[in-house]
Amino acid sequence: MLGQLARPGTIVVADFEAGLGTVMRLDGRPVDVVVVVVEPTAKSLEVGRRAADLVRESGLGRLVISANRVRDEDDAARVAAAFPGLDLLLVPDDPAILAAERSGVAPLDAAPEAPGVRALVSLAKGLLGPAGA
Amino acid sequence: MRVAFVGKGGAGKSSLAGTFARVLAGTGERVLALDSDPMPGLAFSLGIDRVDEGLPDETVEEYNDDGHRRFRLRQGLTGVGAVERYAVQGPDGVHFLQLGKAHGQRWDNTRQHFGFQHVLDDLPGDGWSIVGDLPGGTRQPFMTWGRYADTFLVIVEPTPASLLTGRRLARLAATAQAPRVVVVANKVRESEEVERVGERTGLRVLGAVPFDPELETADRLGRAVLDHDPQGQTATAVRSLMDVLLTGMEPS
Amino acid sequence: MKIAVVGKGGSGKTTTSAVLARTFARQGRATLALDCDTNPNLGISLGLGEEVTESLIALRDAVDTGEQEHASSADDLVRRFGVEAPDGVHLAVVSAIQNPEPGCP
């Protein structure tokens, strides 16, 4: 299905169901990139670690960990300890994102310059590569 | 009392269900806490150091149903028996049974899934209270993972996305003719948010739980909030939710 | 390029997907955002607002209850269960395609 939708030059961003069920069913139909989104809580890191293991074991695609709501050094250390040696993006805890979520607007419209939003924009640009490929 | 916690992922179901189960057990009730999420969750909120184990594989047997491969609890094992044998004891005397958690590639949850579902259909009755934590985003919680419950607590944050899930669950509950369905406003920062949660979901508000920075800290440390901050805002709010349910008071 | 965004519910998965999709579109790339969650609300984070997002979900629920036909193909899905979001991102609520289990097929 993801394959059917991909056209040359088109980018498909799939916001998956929470958890891992559907990631497991991706088996054999790899994507280019899997972004595993976590928060620095014990539960979220545990789920993220399982997702990352699964992606690596089954060679689904390039793995990027994006850690949201990172408040301090302790949070950063928790994330780093959970994903040693992996590509990590630390997104600072940003009240602007929370406020956008609470009012039901897009963070990119509400606070394009907020640090948390800028971190995610930089992730997108990084995925496109230096040549925008 | 048989309650099930439902709502959008991240709304706070596990934190509230875990706290609720322990607070209820602390009053002397015999409580079984059930986690039917294939991802780890409720164990953390209960303060139980068993993140993975579900029913042992040998408790579930395969059988042939007219050419279809199916699974059921091993001959002679009832749901009640499975609870007596395999539920683990946690703090405050709470009993805990979970769906075995997903691990690794090709992790096949079919056995766990069917075994756990059979337990749900044969839960211990007299003398037990059941507190269930359901997976977020469940399509039909009222007919599937939550079918044992007599009361559903829809946990809703005052965000449009969470409210939207709450509305959708309210609609599904009406279609499924679910028993009592109430909403709990969670992570509340301003009192008018509680009213909004009631209005926007069309459900009765059982109560509200304030935004609690200590819960965030507990989550980061991987501790039960009840152990981290026993008299804090979350614990206090959950105690009053429980009182409302136990006294049968009309929710506000 | 196909990108899957995964994680625990409430971890910021949807916010991340939305910012990625709109940034790609702003960089001039044709972008399709797929909402594979059983409680789809990517529309809100993309900036479509609650009403449009909820109408897409209602359409999806109508498929679940049999009031609407399942999409016959990926293109049919995007045509019938899709909508244009800010910056030209195409959004489709994916579980509307026939699928024994929820999520992205």
Short mmCIF file of C-alpha atoms in Angstrom, two decimals:
data_model
loop_
_atom_site.label_atom_id
_atom_site.label_comp_id
_atom_site.label_asym_id
_atom_site.label_seq_id
_atom_site.Cartn_x
_atom_site.Cartn_y
_atom_site.Cartn_z
CA MET A 1 0.00 0.00 0.00
CA LEU A 2 2.77 2.42 0.93
CA GLY A 3 4.49 1.17 -2.21
CA GLN A 4 1.44 1.80 -4.36
CA LEU A 5 1.25 5.37 -3.19
CA ALA A 6 4.86 6.24 -3.78
CA ARG A 7 5.50 8.06 -7.03
CA PRO A 8 8.88 9.13 -8.27
CA GLY A 9 9.68 12.46 -6.65
CA THR A 10 6.85 12.20 -4.14
CA ILE A 11 7.50 12.02 -0.43
CA VAL A 12 5.17 9.90 1.66
CA VAL A 13 5.03 10.60 5.39
CA ALA A 14 3.08 7.92 7.24
CA ASP A 15 1.95 8.70 10.79
CA PHE A 16 1.66 5.20 12.15
CA GLU A 17 -0.73 3.74 14.65
CA ALA A 18 0.56 3.96 18.21
CA GLY A 19 2.61 0.96 19.25
CA LEU A 20 4.34 -1.52 17.03
CA GLY A 21 1.68 -3.73 15.48
CA THR A 22 1.73 -2.16 12.07
CA VAL A 23 5.48 -1.68 12.04
CA MET A 24 5.82 -5.43 12.37
CA ARG A 25 3.56 -5.92 9.39
CA LEU A 26 5.80 -3.71 7.27
CA ASP A 27 8.01 -6.77 7.08
CA GLY A 28 9.39 -7.17 3.58
CA ARG A 29 8.07 -3.80 2.43
CA PRO A 30 10.78 -1.50 3.63
CA VAL A 31 10.54 2.25 3.80
CA ASP A 32 13.46 4.62 3.36
CA VAL A 33 13.40 6.11 6.84
CA VAL A 34 11.77 5.14 10.12
CA VAL A 35 11.52 7.98 12.61
CA VAL A 36 10.99 6.59 16.12
CA VAL A 37 9.47 9.33 18.26
CA VAL A 38 10.01 9.13 22.01
CA GLU A 39 9.67 11.22 25.15
CA PRO A 40 12.20 10.94 27.98
CA THR A 41 9.80 8.87 30.11
CA ALA A 42 10.57 5.29 31.08
CA LYS A 43 7.51 3.95 29.23
CA SER A 44 8.09 5.86 26.05
CA LEU A 45 11.80 4.97 25.93
CA GLU A 46 10.95 1.31 26.47
CA VAL A 47 8.48 1.34 23.57
CA GLY A 48 10.98 3.27 21.44
CA ARG A 49 13.76 0.82 22.21
CA ARG A 50 11.59 -2.07 21.04
CA ALA A 51 10.67 -0.21 17.89
CA ALA A 52 14.31 0.55 17.17
CA ASP A 53 15.34 -3.09 17.72
CA LEU A 54 12.63 -4.21 15.36
CA VAL A 55 13.59 -1.74 12.67
CA ARG A 56 17.24 -2.74 12.89
CA GLU A 57 16.61 -6.49 12.99
CA SER A 58 14.33 -6.43 10.01
CA GLY A 59 16.29 -3.84 8.06
CA LEU A 60 13.21 -1.72 7.44
CA GLY A 61 15.11 1.43 6.64
CA ARG A 62 17.34 4.14 8.01
CA LEU A 63 16.58 4.66 11.68
CA VAL A 64 16.29 8.09 13.28
CA ILE A 65 15.33 8.64 16.92
CA SER A 66 13.52 11.88 17.59
CA ALA A 67 13.24 12.66 21.30
CA ASN A 68 10.62 15.24 22.23
CA ARG A 69 10.17 17.27 25.37
CA VAL A 70 13.81 17.16 26.38
CA ARG A 71 14.03 19.53 29.34
CA ASP A 72 17.54 19.19 30.68
CA GLU A 73 20.80 17.26 30.71
CA ASP A 74 19.18 14.43 32.67
CA ASP A 75 16.55 13.98 29.97
CA ALA A 76 19.21 14.04 27.25
CA ALA A 77 21.23 11.45 29.15
CA ARG A 78 18.18 9.18 29.54
CA VAL A 79 17.57 9.27 25.81
CA ALA A 80 21.22 8.71 24.92
CA ALA A 81 21.43 5.75 27.31
CA ALA A 82 18.40 4.12 25.69
CA PHE A 83 19.75 4.40 22.14
CA PRO A 84 23.53 4.06 22.21
CA GLY A 85 25.18 4.74 18.88
CA LEU A 86 22.00 5.74 17.06
CA ASP A 87 21.13 8.83 15.09
CA LEU A 88 19.52 11.08 17.71
CA LEU A 89 17.58 14.30 17.40
CA LEU A 90 16.88 16.07 20.68
CA VAL A 91 13.83 18.32 20.47
CA PRO A 92 13.71 20.77 23.38
CA ASP A 93 10.60 20.85 25.56
CA ASP A 94 8.77 23.76 24.01
CA PRO A 95 5.73 25.47 25.54
CA ALA A 96 4.88 26.81 22.08
CA ILE A 97 4.21 23.28 20.79
CA LEU A 98 2.09 22.50 23.83
CA ALA A 99 0.14 25.72 23.33
CA ALA A 100 -0.42 24.92 19.64
CA GLU A 101 -1.66 21.45 20.54
CA ARG A 102 -3.99 22.88 23.14
CA SER A 103 -5.53 25.31 20.69
CA GLY A 104 -5.70 22.84 17.81
CA VAL A 105 -3.49 24.71 15.35
CA ALA A 106 -0.41 23.62 13.42
CA PRO A 107 2.82 24.31 15.32
CA LEU A 108 4.33 25.53 12.03
CA ASP A 109 1.63 28.21 11.82
CA ALA A 110 1.51 29.10 15.50
CA ALA A 111 5.20 29.20 16.30
CA PRO A 112 7.47 28.62 13.32
CA GLU A 113 10.47 30.05 15.14
CA ALA A 114 10.02 28.13 18.40
CA PRO A 115 13.06 25.96 19.17
CA GLY A 116 11.06 22.72 19.20
CA VAL A 117 9.54 23.45 15.79
CA ARG A 118 12.88 24.50 14.34
CA ALA A 119 14.44 21.22 15.47
CA LEU A 120 11.79 19.27 13.56
CA VAL A 121 12.20 21.46 10.49
CA SER A 122 15.92 20.76 10.58
CA LEU A 123 15.18 17.02 10.75
CA ALA A 124 13.06 17.34 7.60
CA LYS A 125 15.75 19.29 5.77
CA GLY A 126 18.37 16.80 6.90
CA LEU A 127 16.32 13.92 5.50
CA LEU A 128 16.13 15.67 2.15
CA GLY A 129 19.90 15.75 2.12
CA PRO A 130 22.27 18.54 1.14
CA ALA A 131 21.16 18.45 -2.49
CA GLY A 132 17.50 18.33 -1.52
CA ALA A 133 17.41 14.87 -3.06
CA MET B 1 -16.61 -2.67 40.52
CA ARG B 2 -15.33 -3.34 37.00
CA VAL B 3 -13.84 -0.28 35.37
CA ALA B 4 -11.91 0.18 32.14
CA PHE B 5 -9.76 3.18 31.21
CA VAL B 6 -9.95 4.26 27.56
CA GLY B 7 -8.82 7.31 25.57
CA LYS B 8 -6.22 8.63 23.18
CA GLY B 9 -2.64 7.42 23.56
CA GLY B 10 -0.78 9.65 25.99
CA ALA B 11 -3.95 10.94 27.65
CA GLY B 12 -2.85 9.35 30.91
CA LYS B 13 -4.82 6.10 31.00
CA SER B 14 -2.06 3.96 32.51
CA SER B 15 -1.03 6.50 35.13
CA LEU B 16 -4.59 6.92 36.32
CA ALA B 17 -5.53 3.22 36.04
CA GLY B 18 -2.43 2.14 37.96
CA THR B 19 -2.99 4.70 40.69
CA PHE B 20 -6.69 3.88 40.84
CA ALA B 21 -6.03 0.14 41.18
CA ARG B 22 -3.61 0.63 44.04
CA VAL B 23 -5.74 3.18 45.85
CA LEU B 24 -8.70 0.81 45.62
CA ALA B 25 -6.59 -2.14 46.80
CA GLY B 26 -5.40 0.03 49.66
CA THR B 27 -8.98 0.23 50.98
CA GLY B 28 -8.93 -3.56 51.43
CA GLU B 29 -10.66 -4.49 48.16
CA ARG B 30 -9.32 -7.44 46.21
CA VAL B 31 -8.24 -5.79 42.97
CA LEU B 32 -7.14 -7.28 39.67
CA ALA B 33 -5.39 -4.78 37.39
CA LEU B 34 -5.43 -5.80 33.71
CA ASP B 35 -3.20 -4.40 31.00
CA SER B 36 -4.29 -5.32 27.49
CA ASP B 37 -1.86 -3.05 25.66
CA PRO B 38 0.73 -4.95 23.60
CA MET B 39 3.25 -2.26 24.60
CA PRO B 40 4.61 -1.88 28.13
CA GLY B 41 2.70 0.52 30.30
CA LEU B 42 0.62 -0.33 33.35
CA ALA B 43 3.39 -2.17 35.20
CA PHE B 44 5.34 1.10 35.46
CA SER B 45 2.35 2.94 36.87
CA LEU B 46 1.65 0.21 39.40
CA GLY B 47 5.27 0.11 40.49
CA ILE B 48 5.67 -3.54 39.45
CA ASP B 49 8.99 -4.61 38.09
CA ARG B 50 7.60 -7.00 35.49
CA VAL B 51 7.37 -5.18 32.25
CA ASP B 52 6.94 -8.12 29.90
CA GLU B 53 5.57 -11.34 31.19
CA GLY B 54 2.06 -12.33 30.26
CA LEU B 55 0.48 -15.76 30.40
CA PRO B 56 3.12 -18.46 29.90
CA ASP B 57 3.00 -19.95 26.40
CA GLU B 58 2.05 -23.38 27.69
CA THR B 59 -1.22 -22.04 29.10
CA VAL B 60 -2.57 -21.59 25.59
CA GLU B 61 -3.21 -24.50 23.26
CA GLU B 62 -3.87 -24.64 19.57
CA TYR B 63 -6.93 -26.41 18.23
CA ASN B 64 -8.50 -26.98 14.89
CA ASP B 65 -11.85 -25.32 14.36
CA ASP B 66 -13.25 -26.59 11.06
CA GLY B 67 -9.96 -26.16 9.28
CA HIS B 68 -9.04 -22.90 11.08
CA ARG B 69 -6.12 -22.64 13.45
CA ARG B 70 -7.37 -21.27 16.74
CA PHE B 71 -6.14 -20.94 20.29
CA ARG B 72 -7.76 -21.35 23.68
CA LEU B 73 -6.74 -21.72 27.28
CA ARG B 74 -5.28 -25.15 27.97
CA GLN B 75 -7.87 -27.82 28.83
CA GLY B 76 -8.79 -27.56 32.46
CA LEU B 77 -7.52 -24.00 32.89
CA THR B 78 -10.25 -21.45 33.49
CA GLY B 79 -9.89 -17.70 33.35
CA VAL B 80 -10.32 -17.58 37.11
CA GLY B 81 -7.66 -20.26 37.46
CA ALA B 82 -5.30 -18.33 35.19
CA VAL B 83 -5.72 -15.23 37.34
CA GLU B 84 -5.13 -17.19 40.55
CA ARG B 85 -2.06 -18.82 39.15
CA TYR B 86 -0.41 -16.20 36.96
CA ALA B 87 -1.42 -12.78 38.25
CA VAL B 88 1.49 -11.23 40.15
CA GLN B 89 1.08 -9.43 43.46
CA GLY B 90 2.10 -5.83 43.51
CA PRO B 91 2.24 -3.00 46.05
CA ASP B 92 -0.84 -2.48 48.23
CA GLY B 93 -1.82 -6.09 47.46
CA VAL B 94 -2.99 -5.33 43.94
CA HIS B 95 -3.04 -8.33 41.58
CA PHE B 96 -1.74 -7.74 38.08
CA LEU B 97 -2.13 -9.63 34.82
CA GLN B 98 -1.05 -8.36 31.44
CA LEU B 99 -1.05 -9.27 27.81
CA GLY B 100 2.50 -10.47 27.11
CA LYS B 101 4.48 -7.67 25.50
CA ALA B 102 5.81 -7.41 21.97
CA HIS B 103 9.50 -8.10 21.56
CA GLY B 104 11.69 -8.46 18.51
CA GLN B 105 11.00 -9.24 14.90
CA ARG B 106 8.27 -11.76 14.04
CA TRP B 107 6.99 -11.63 17.54
CA ASP B 108 3.78 -13.55 17.25
CA ASN B 109 1.14 -12.41 19.69
CA THR B 110 -1.61 -14.73 18.53
CA ARG B 111 -1.33 -17.07 21.52
CA GLN B 112 -1.10 -14.28 24.05
CA HIS B 113 -3.93 -12.48 22.41
CA PHE B 114 -6.37 -15.39 22.46
CA GLY B 115 -5.31 -16.56 25.90
CA PHE B 116 -5.82 -13.11 27.36
CA GLN B 117 -9.17 -12.67 25.60
CA HIS B 118 -10.37 -15.94 27.12
CA VAL B 119 -9.37 -14.73 30.57
CA LEU B 120 -11.40 -11.55 29.97
CA ASP B 121 -14.49 -13.68 29.35
CA ASP B 122 -14.03 -15.62 32.57
CA LEU B 123 -12.81 -13.16 35.17
CA PRO B 124 -13.22 -13.82 38.85
CA GLY B 125 -16.54 -12.40 40.02
CA ASP B 126 -17.55 -12.24 43.66
CA GLY B 127 -15.20 -10.33 45.86
CA TRP B 128 -13.03 -8.97 43.07
CA SER B 129 -12.77 -5.52 41.58
CA ILE B 130 -11.37 -5.25 38.08
CA VAL B 131 -9.40 -2.23 36.82
CA GLY B 132 -8.48 -2.40 33.12
CA ASP B 133 -6.02 -0.30 31.15
CA LEU B 134 -6.87 -0.49 27.44
CA PRO B 135 -4.60 0.27 24.50
CA GLY B 136 -4.93 3.80 23.14
CA GLY B 137 -6.65 4.12 19.83
CA THR B 138 -8.66 0.94 20.24
CA ARG B 139 -11.31 0.90 17.58
CA GLN B 140 -14.07 -0.82 19.48
CA PRO B 141 -13.00 -0.95 23.12
CA PHE B 142 -16.53 -1.57 24.34
CA MET B 143 -16.91 -4.86 22.54
CA THR B 144 -13.33 -6.08 22.65
CA TRP B 145 -10.74 -5.42 25.35
CA GLY B 146 -13.22 -3.67 27.61
CA ARG B 147 -16.14 -6.04 27.34
CA TYR B 148 -15.98 -7.04 31.03
CA ALA B 149 -16.40 -3.49 32.34
CA ASP B 150 -19.54 -2.02 33.89
CA THR B 151 -18.05 1.48 33.87
CA PHE B 152 -15.79 3.07 31.26
CA LEU B 153 -13.66 6.04 32.18
CA VAL B 154 -12.77 7.98 29.06
CA ILE B 155 -9.58 9.87 29.87
CA VAL B 156 -9.38 13.15 27.99
CA GLU B 157 -6.84 15.93 27.97
CA PRO B 158 -8.21 19.35 27.10
CA THR B 159 -6.58 19.29 23.64
CA PRO B 160 -8.63 19.17 20.42
CA ALA B 161 -7.00 15.88 19.40
CA SER B 162 -7.80 14.21 22.72
CA LEU B 163 -11.32 15.66 22.77
CA LEU B 164 -11.87 14.39 19.27
CA THR B 165 -10.95 10.86 20.38
CA GLY B 166 -13.24 11.28 23.39
CA ARG B 167 -16.16 12.28 21.16
CA ARG B 168 -15.51 9.37 18.90
CA LEU B 169 -15.45 6.95 21.83
CA ALA B 170 -18.72 8.45 23.12
CA ARG B 171 -20.30 7.82 19.73
CA LEU B 172 -18.97 4.25 19.56
CA ALA B 173 -20.20 3.62 23.11
CA ALA B 174 -23.71 4.66 22.14
CA THR B 175 -23.63 2.32 19.13
CA ALA B 176 -22.25 -0.53 21.19
CA GLN B 177 -24.82 0.07 23.95
CA ALA B 178 -22.01 0.14 26.43
CA PRO B 179 -22.86 0.39 30.12
CA ARG B 180 -21.99 3.51 32.09
CA VAL B 181 -19.53 5.73 30.22
CA VAL B 182 -18.12 8.83 31.94
CA VAL B 183 -15.30 11.18 31.14
CA VAL B 184 -12.36 12.25 33.31
CA ALA B 185 -10.64 15.52 32.44
CA ASN B 186 -6.90 14.96 32.83
CA LYS B 187 -3.90 17.32 32.93
CA VAL B 188 -6.23 20.21 33.70
CA ARG B 189 -4.59 23.61 34.11
CA GLU B 190 -7.63 25.85 34.24
CA SER B 191 -11.01 25.01 35.73
CA GLU B 192 -12.98 25.96 32.61
CA GLU B 193 -11.23 23.14 30.78
CA VAL B 194 -13.26 20.64 32.80
CA GLU B 195 -16.52 22.09 31.57
CA ARG B 196 -15.20 22.08 28.01
CA VAL B 197 -14.33 18.38 28.25
CA GLY B 198 -17.92 17.64 29.32
CA GLU B 199 -19.43 19.80 26.60
CA ARG B 200 -17.23 18.61 23.80
CA THR B 201 -17.57 14.91 24.55
CA GLY B 202 -21.21 14.98 25.57
CA LEU B 203 -20.30 12.71 28.47
CA ARG B 204 -20.82 13.13 32.19
CA VAL B 205 -17.73 14.38 33.92
CA LEU B 206 -16.80 12.04 36.75
CA GLY B 207 -14.05 14.34 37.92
CA ALA B 208 -10.86 16.14 37.02
CA VAL B 209 -7.18 15.47 37.56
CA PRO B 210 -4.92 18.54 37.59
CA PHE B 211 -1.75 18.80 35.54
CA ASP B 212 0.88 17.42 37.90
CA PRO B 213 4.59 18.14 37.38
CA GLU B 214 5.37 15.40 39.91
CA LEU B 215 3.70 12.87 37.62
CA GLU B 216 6.01 14.00 34.82
CA THR B 217 8.99 13.48 37.09
CA ALA B 218 7.73 10.06 38.20
CA ASP B 219 7.25 9.04 34.55
CA ARG B 220 10.79 10.09 33.74
CA LEU B 221 12.14 8.09 36.66
CA GLY B 222 9.98 5.09 35.75
CA ARG B 223 8.29 5.12 39.14
CA ALA B 224 4.66 4.83 40.14
CA VAL B 225 3.41 8.33 40.98
CA LEU B 226 1.84 6.86 44.12
CA ASP B 227 5.32 5.88 45.35
CA HIS B 228 6.96 9.06 44.15
CA ASP B 229 4.42 11.47 45.62
CA PRO B 230 1.84 9.56 47.71
CA GLN B 231 -0.11 12.60 48.84
CA GLY B 232 0.32 14.64 45.66
CA GLN B 233 -2.20 16.08 43.26
CA THR B 234 -2.62 12.95 41.13
CA ALA B 235 -3.08 10.60 44.08
CA THR B 236 -5.55 12.99 45.71
CA ALA B 237 -7.57 13.42 42.52
CA VAL B 238 -7.69 9.66 41.90
CA ARG B 239 -8.89 9.08 45.48
CA SER B 240 -11.77 11.42 44.90
CA LEU B 241 -12.64 9.77 41.55
CA MET B 242 -12.79 6.49 43.42
CA ASP B 243 -14.97 7.95 46.16
CA VAL B 244 -17.43 9.23 43.59
CA LEU B 245 -17.64 5.80 41.97
CA LEU B 246 -17.88 3.92 45.27
CA THR B 247 -20.54 6.08 46.86
CA GLY B 248 -22.52 6.07 43.65
CA MET B 249 -22.73 9.83 43.91
CA GLU B 250 -23.99 11.56 40.84
CA PRO B 251 -20.94 12.79 38.96
CA SER B 252 -20.76 16.54 38.67
CA MET C 1 11.06 8.68 -0.40
CA LYS C 2 8.88 6.89 2.14
CA ILE C 3 9.08 7.82 5.79
CA ALA C 4 7.36 5.95 8.62
CA VAL C 5 6.85 7.79 11.91
CA VAL C 6 6.28 5.48 14.87
CA GLY C 7 6.18 5.63 18.67
CA LYS C 8 4.02 5.41 21.75
CA GLY C 9 0.74 7.31 21.69
CA GLY C 10 1.13 10.83 22.98
CA SER C 11 4.88 10.97 22.36
CA GLY C 12 4.54 13.68 19.70
CA LYS C 13 4.40 11.34 16.70
CA THR C 14 1.66 13.31 15.00
CA THR C 15 3.28 16.70 15.58
CA THR C 16 6.51 15.33 14.15
CA SER C 17 4.76 13.89 11.07
CA ALA C 18 2.99 17.18 10.44
CA VAL C 19 6.08 19.37 10.65
CA LEU C 20 8.03 16.95 8.43
CA ALA C 21 5.30 16.80 5.79
CA ARG C 22 4.79 20.56 5.60
CA THR C 23 8.52 21.25 5.53
CA PHE C 24 8.97 18.84 2.60
CA ALA C 25 6.11 20.56 0.78
CA ARG C 26 7.62 23.99 1.49
CA GLN C 27 10.85 22.73 -0.04
CA GLY C 28 8.89 22.17 -3.22
CA ARG C 29 8.36 18.44 -2.92
CA ALA C 30 5.06 16.71 -3.71
CA THR C 31 4.10 15.34 -0.29
CA LEU C 32 1.50 12.84 0.77
CA ALA C 33 0.75 12.56 4.49
CA LEU C 34 -0.91 9.34 5.57
CA ASP C 35 -2.77 9.11 8.85
CA CYS C 36 -2.61 5.46 9.83
CA ASP C 37 -3.72 5.85 13.43
CA THR C 38 -6.98 4.30 14.58
CA ASN C 39 -7.74 7.66 16.17
CA PRO C 40 -6.68 9.86 13.30
CA ASN C 41 -5.92 13.48 14.07
CA LEU C 42 -2.98 14.35 11.84
CA GLY C 43 -5.27 16.89 10.17
CA ILE C 44 -5.26 19.06 13.28
CA SER C 45 -1.46 19.17 13.47
CA LEU C 46 -1.22 19.92 9.75
CA GLY C 47 -3.43 22.96 10.30
CA LEU C 48 -6.69 21.73 8.79
CA GLY C 49 -8.67 22.47 11.92
CA GLU C 50 -10.92 20.26 13.97
CA GLU C 51 -13.98 20.25 11.73
CA VAL C 52 -12.29 19.07 8.56
CA THR C 53 -10.28 16.51 10.52
CA GLU C 54 -13.41 15.21 12.19
CA SER C 55 -15.26 14.94 8.88
CA LEU C 56 -12.46 12.73 7.53
CA ILE C 57 -12.77 10.54 10.59
CA ALA C 58 -16.53 10.31 10.21
CA LEU C 59 -15.97 9.11 6.67
CA ARG C 60 -13.57 6.50 7.98
CA ASP C 61 -16.03 5.35 10.64
CA ALA C 62 -18.70 5.04 7.95
CA VAL C 63 -16.42 2.53 6.25
CA ASP C 64 -16.06 0.60 9.49
CA THR C 65 -19.81 0.37 9.93
CA GLY C 66 -20.39 -0.60 6.33
CA GLU C 67 -22.13 2.63 5.29
CA GLN C 68 -19.31 3.43 2.87
CA GLU C 69 -17.50 1.16 0.48
CA HIS C 70 -13.87 0.41 1.19
CA ALA C 71 -11.40 2.06 -1.11
CA SER C 72 -10.59 -0.24 -4.01
CA SER C 73 -7.02 0.96 -4.48
CA ALA C 74 -4.46 3.35 -3.13
CA ASP C 75 -5.46 6.01 -5.67
CA ASP C 76 -9.13 5.59 -4.85
CA LEU C 77 -8.26 5.99 -1.19
CA VAL C 78 -6.48 9.28 -1.70
CA ARG C 79 -9.28 10.55 -3.93
CA ARG C 80 -12.15 9.64 -1.62
CA PHE C 81 -10.61 9.88 1.81
CA GLY C 82 -8.08 12.58 1.12
CA VAL C 83 -8.00 16.34 1.38
CA GLU C 84 -5.56 19.12 0.61
CA ALA C 85 -3.78 20.59 3.63
CA PRO C 86 -1.71 23.79 4.03
CA ASP C 87 1.46 24.16 1.90
CA GLY C 88 -0.08 21.74 -0.60
CA VAL C 89 0.36 18.59 1.48
CA HIS C 90 -2.11 15.86 0.52
CA LEU C 91 -3.57 14.15 3.56
CA ALA C 92 -5.34 10.79 3.48
CA VAL C 93 -6.83 8.83 6.36
CA VAL C 94 -5.52 5.45 5.47
CA SER C 95 -7.36 2.88 7.48
CA ALA C 96 -10.27 3.54 5.12
CA ILE C 97 -8.79 0.98 2.81
CA GLN C 98 -9.94 -2.57 3.44
CA ASN C 99 -7.71 -4.02 6.03
CA PRO C 100 -8.34 -6.77 8.56
CA GLU C 101 -6.36 -4.98 11.22
CA PRO C 102 -6.12 -1.30 12.01
CA GLY C 103 -3.22 0.81 10.86
CA CYS C 104 -1.19 1.24 7.73
CA PRO C 105 -1.49 -1.71 5.37
#
